[in-house]
Tab-separated table of N, CA and C in Angstrom:
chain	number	residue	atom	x	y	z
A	1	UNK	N	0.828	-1.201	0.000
A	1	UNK	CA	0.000	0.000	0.000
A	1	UNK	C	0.869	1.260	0.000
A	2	UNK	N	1.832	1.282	0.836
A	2	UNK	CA	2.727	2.436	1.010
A	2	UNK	C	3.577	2.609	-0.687
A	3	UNK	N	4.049	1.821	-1.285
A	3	UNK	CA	4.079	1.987	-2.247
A	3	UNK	C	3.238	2.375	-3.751
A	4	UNK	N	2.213	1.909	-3.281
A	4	UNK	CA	0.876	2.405	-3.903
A	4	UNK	C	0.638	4.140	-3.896
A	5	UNK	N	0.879	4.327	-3.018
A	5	UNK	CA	0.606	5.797	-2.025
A	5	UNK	C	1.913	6.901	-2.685
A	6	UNK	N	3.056	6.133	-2.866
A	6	UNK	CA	4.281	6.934	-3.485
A	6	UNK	C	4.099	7.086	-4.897
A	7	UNK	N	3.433	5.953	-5.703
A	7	UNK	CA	3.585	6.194	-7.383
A	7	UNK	C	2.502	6.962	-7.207
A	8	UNK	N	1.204	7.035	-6.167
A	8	UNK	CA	0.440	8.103	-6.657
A	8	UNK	C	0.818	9.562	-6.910
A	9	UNK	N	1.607	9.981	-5.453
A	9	UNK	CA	1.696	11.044	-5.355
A	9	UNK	C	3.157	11.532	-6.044
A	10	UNK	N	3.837	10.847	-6.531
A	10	UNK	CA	4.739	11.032	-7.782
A	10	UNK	C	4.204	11.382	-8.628
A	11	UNK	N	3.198	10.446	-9.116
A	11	UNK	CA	2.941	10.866	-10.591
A	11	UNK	C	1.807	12.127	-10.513
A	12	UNK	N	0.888	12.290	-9.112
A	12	UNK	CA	0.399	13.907	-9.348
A	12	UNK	C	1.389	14.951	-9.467
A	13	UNK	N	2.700	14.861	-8.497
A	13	UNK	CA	3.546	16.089	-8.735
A	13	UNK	C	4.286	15.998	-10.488
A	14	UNK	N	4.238	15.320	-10.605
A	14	UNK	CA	4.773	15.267	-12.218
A	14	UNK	C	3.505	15.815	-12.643
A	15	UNK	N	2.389	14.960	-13.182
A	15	UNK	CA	1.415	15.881	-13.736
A	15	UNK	C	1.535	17.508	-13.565
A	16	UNK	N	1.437	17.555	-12.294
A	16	UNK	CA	1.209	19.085	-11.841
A	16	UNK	C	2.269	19.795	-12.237
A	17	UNK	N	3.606	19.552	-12.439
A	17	UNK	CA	4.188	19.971	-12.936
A	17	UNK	C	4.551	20.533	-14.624
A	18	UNK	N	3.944	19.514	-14.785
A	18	UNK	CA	4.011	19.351	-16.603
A	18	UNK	C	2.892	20.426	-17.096
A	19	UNK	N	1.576	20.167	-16.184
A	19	UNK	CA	0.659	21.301	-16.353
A	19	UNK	C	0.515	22.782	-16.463
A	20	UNK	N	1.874	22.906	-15.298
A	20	UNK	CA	2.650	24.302	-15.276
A	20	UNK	C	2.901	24.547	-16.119
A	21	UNK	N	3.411	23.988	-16.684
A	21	UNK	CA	4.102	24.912	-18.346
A	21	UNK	C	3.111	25.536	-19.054
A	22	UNK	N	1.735	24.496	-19.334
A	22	UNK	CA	0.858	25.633	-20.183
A	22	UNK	C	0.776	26.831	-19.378
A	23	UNK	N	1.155	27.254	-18.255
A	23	UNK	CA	0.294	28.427	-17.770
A	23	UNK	C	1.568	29.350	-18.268
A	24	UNK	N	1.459	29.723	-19.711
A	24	UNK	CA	2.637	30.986	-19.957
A	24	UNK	C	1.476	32.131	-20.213
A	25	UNK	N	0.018	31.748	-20.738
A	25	UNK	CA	-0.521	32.666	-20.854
A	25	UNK	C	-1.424	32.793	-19.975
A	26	UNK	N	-1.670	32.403	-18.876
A	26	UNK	CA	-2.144	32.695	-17.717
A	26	UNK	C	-1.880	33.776	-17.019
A	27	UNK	N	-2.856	34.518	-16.861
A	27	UNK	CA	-2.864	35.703	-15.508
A	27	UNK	C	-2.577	35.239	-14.623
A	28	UNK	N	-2.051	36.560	-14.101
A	28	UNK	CA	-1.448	35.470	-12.142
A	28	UNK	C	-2.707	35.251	-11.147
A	29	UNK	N	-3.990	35.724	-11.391
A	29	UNK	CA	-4.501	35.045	-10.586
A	29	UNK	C	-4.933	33.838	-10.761
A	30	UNK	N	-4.668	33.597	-12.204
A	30	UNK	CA	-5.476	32.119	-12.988
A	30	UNK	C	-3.847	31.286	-12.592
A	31	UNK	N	-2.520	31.748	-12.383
A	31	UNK	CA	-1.735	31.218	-12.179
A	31	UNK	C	-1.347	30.645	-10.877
A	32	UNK	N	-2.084	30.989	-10.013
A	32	UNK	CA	-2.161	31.274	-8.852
A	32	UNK	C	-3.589	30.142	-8.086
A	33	UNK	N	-4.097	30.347	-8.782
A	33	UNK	CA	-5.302	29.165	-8.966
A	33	UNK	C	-5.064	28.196	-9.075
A	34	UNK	N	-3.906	27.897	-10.034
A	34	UNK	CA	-3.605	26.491	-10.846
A	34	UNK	C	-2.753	25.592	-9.788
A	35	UNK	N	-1.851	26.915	-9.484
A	35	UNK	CA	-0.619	25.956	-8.648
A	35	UNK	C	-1.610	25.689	-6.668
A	36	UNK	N	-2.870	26.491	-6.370
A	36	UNK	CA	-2.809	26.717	-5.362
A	36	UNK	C	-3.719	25.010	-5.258
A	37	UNK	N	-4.543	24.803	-7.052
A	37	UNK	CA	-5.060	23.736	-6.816
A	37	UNK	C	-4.322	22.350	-6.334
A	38	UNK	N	-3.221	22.574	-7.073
A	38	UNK	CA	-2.083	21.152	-7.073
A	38	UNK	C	-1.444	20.879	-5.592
A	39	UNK	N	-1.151	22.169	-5.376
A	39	UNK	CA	-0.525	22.112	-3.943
A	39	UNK	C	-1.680	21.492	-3.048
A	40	UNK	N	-2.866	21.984	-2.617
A	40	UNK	CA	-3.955	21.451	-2.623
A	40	UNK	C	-4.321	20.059	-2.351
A	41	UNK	N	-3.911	19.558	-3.949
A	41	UNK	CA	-4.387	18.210	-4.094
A	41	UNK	C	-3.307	17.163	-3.415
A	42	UNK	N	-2.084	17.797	-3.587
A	42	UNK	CA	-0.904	16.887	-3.125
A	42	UNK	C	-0.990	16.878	-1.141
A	43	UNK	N	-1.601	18.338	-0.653
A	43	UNK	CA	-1.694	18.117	0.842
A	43	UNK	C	-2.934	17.072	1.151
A	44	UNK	N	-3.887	17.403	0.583
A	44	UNK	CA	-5.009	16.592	0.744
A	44	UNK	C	-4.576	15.082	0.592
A	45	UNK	N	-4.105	14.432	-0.401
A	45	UNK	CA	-3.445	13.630	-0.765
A	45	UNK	C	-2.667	12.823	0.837
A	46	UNK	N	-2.012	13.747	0.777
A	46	UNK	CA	-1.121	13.123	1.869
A	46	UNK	C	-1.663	12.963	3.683
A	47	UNK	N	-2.377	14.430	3.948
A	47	UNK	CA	-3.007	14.309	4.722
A	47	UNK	C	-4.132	13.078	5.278
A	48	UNK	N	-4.453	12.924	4.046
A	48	UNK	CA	-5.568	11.584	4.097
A	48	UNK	C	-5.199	10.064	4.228
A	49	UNK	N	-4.012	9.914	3.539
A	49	UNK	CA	-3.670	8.704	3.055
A	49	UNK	C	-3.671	8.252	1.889
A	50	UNK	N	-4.126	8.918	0.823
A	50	UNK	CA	-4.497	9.167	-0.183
A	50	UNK	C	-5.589	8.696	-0.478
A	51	UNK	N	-6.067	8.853	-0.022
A	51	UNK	CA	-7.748	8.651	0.009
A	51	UNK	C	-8.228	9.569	-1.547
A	52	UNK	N	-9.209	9.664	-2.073
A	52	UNK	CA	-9.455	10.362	-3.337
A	52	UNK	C	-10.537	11.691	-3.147
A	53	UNK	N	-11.031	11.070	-2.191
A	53	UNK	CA	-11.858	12.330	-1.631
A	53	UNK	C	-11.135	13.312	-1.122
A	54	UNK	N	-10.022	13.057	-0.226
A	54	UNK	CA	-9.257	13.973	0.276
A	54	UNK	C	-8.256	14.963	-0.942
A	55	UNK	N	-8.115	14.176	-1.818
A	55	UNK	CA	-7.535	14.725	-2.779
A	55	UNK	C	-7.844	16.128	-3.922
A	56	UNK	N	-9.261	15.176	-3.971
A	56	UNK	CA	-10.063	16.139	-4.897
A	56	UNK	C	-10.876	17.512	-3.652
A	57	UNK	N	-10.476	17.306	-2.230
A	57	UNK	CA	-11.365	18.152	-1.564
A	57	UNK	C	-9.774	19.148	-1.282
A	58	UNK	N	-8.776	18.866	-1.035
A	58	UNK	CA	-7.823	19.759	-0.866
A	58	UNK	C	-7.224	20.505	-2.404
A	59	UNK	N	-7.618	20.141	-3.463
A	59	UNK	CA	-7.930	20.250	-4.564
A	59	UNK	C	-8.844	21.878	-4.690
A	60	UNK	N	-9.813	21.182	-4.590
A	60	UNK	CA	-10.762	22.539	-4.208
A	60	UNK	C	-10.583	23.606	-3.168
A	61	UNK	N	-10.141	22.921	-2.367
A	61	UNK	CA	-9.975	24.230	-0.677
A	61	UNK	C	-8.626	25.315	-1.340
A	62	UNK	N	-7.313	24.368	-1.998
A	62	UNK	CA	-6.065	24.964	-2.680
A	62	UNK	C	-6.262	25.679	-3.918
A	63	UNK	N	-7.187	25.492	-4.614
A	63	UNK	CA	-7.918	26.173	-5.494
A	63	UNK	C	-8.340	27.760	-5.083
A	64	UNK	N	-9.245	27.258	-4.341
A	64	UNK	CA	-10.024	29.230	-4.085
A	64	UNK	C	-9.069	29.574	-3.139
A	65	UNK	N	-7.990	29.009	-1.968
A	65	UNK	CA	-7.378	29.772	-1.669
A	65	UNK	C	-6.415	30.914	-2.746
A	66	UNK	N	-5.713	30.108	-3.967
A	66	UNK	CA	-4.931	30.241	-4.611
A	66	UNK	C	-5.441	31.364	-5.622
A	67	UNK	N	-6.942	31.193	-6.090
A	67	UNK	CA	-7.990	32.254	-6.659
A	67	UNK	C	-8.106	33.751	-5.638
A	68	UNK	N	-8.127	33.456	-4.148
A	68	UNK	CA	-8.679	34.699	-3.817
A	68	UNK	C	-7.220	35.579	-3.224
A	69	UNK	N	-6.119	35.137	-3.035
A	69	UNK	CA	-4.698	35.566	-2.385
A	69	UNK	C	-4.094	36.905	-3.652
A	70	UNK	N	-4.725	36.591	-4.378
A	70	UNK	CA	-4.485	37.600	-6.113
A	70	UNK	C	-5.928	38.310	-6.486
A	71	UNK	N	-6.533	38.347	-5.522
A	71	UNK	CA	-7.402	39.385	-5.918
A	71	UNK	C	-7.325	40.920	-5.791
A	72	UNK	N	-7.182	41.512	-6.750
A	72	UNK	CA	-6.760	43.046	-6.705
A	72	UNK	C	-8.074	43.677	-5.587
């Protein structure tokens, strides 16, 4: 399982990483969004156990934090 738990959260930080790159034409608050989702998903992730709910819910919480920290 613990190994289970490492290729997951490897291969989200790779994703999330790779995803970064499209954001060249991203505004910083849409940039800011993107990375606040990933970060997000990877705490949730870990926090949980990797549970999927936890993932996709720190996902969302890292999201609008990451949306509202760049609001003019």
């Amino acid at each position: 399982m613990k190994t289970r738990q490492k290729f997951a959260l490897s291969t989200l930080a790779a994703a999330m990483l790779l995803g970064l790159g499209a954001c060249s034409g991203m505004s910083t608050q849409d940039k800011n969004t993107a990375v606040g989702a990933g970060v997000g998903a990877v705490g949730g992730a870990v926090l949980t156990g990797g549970s999927a709910v936890g993932t996709v819910g720190g996902a969302a919480v890292g999201g609008i934090i990451g949306h509202e920290v760049s609001k003019p």
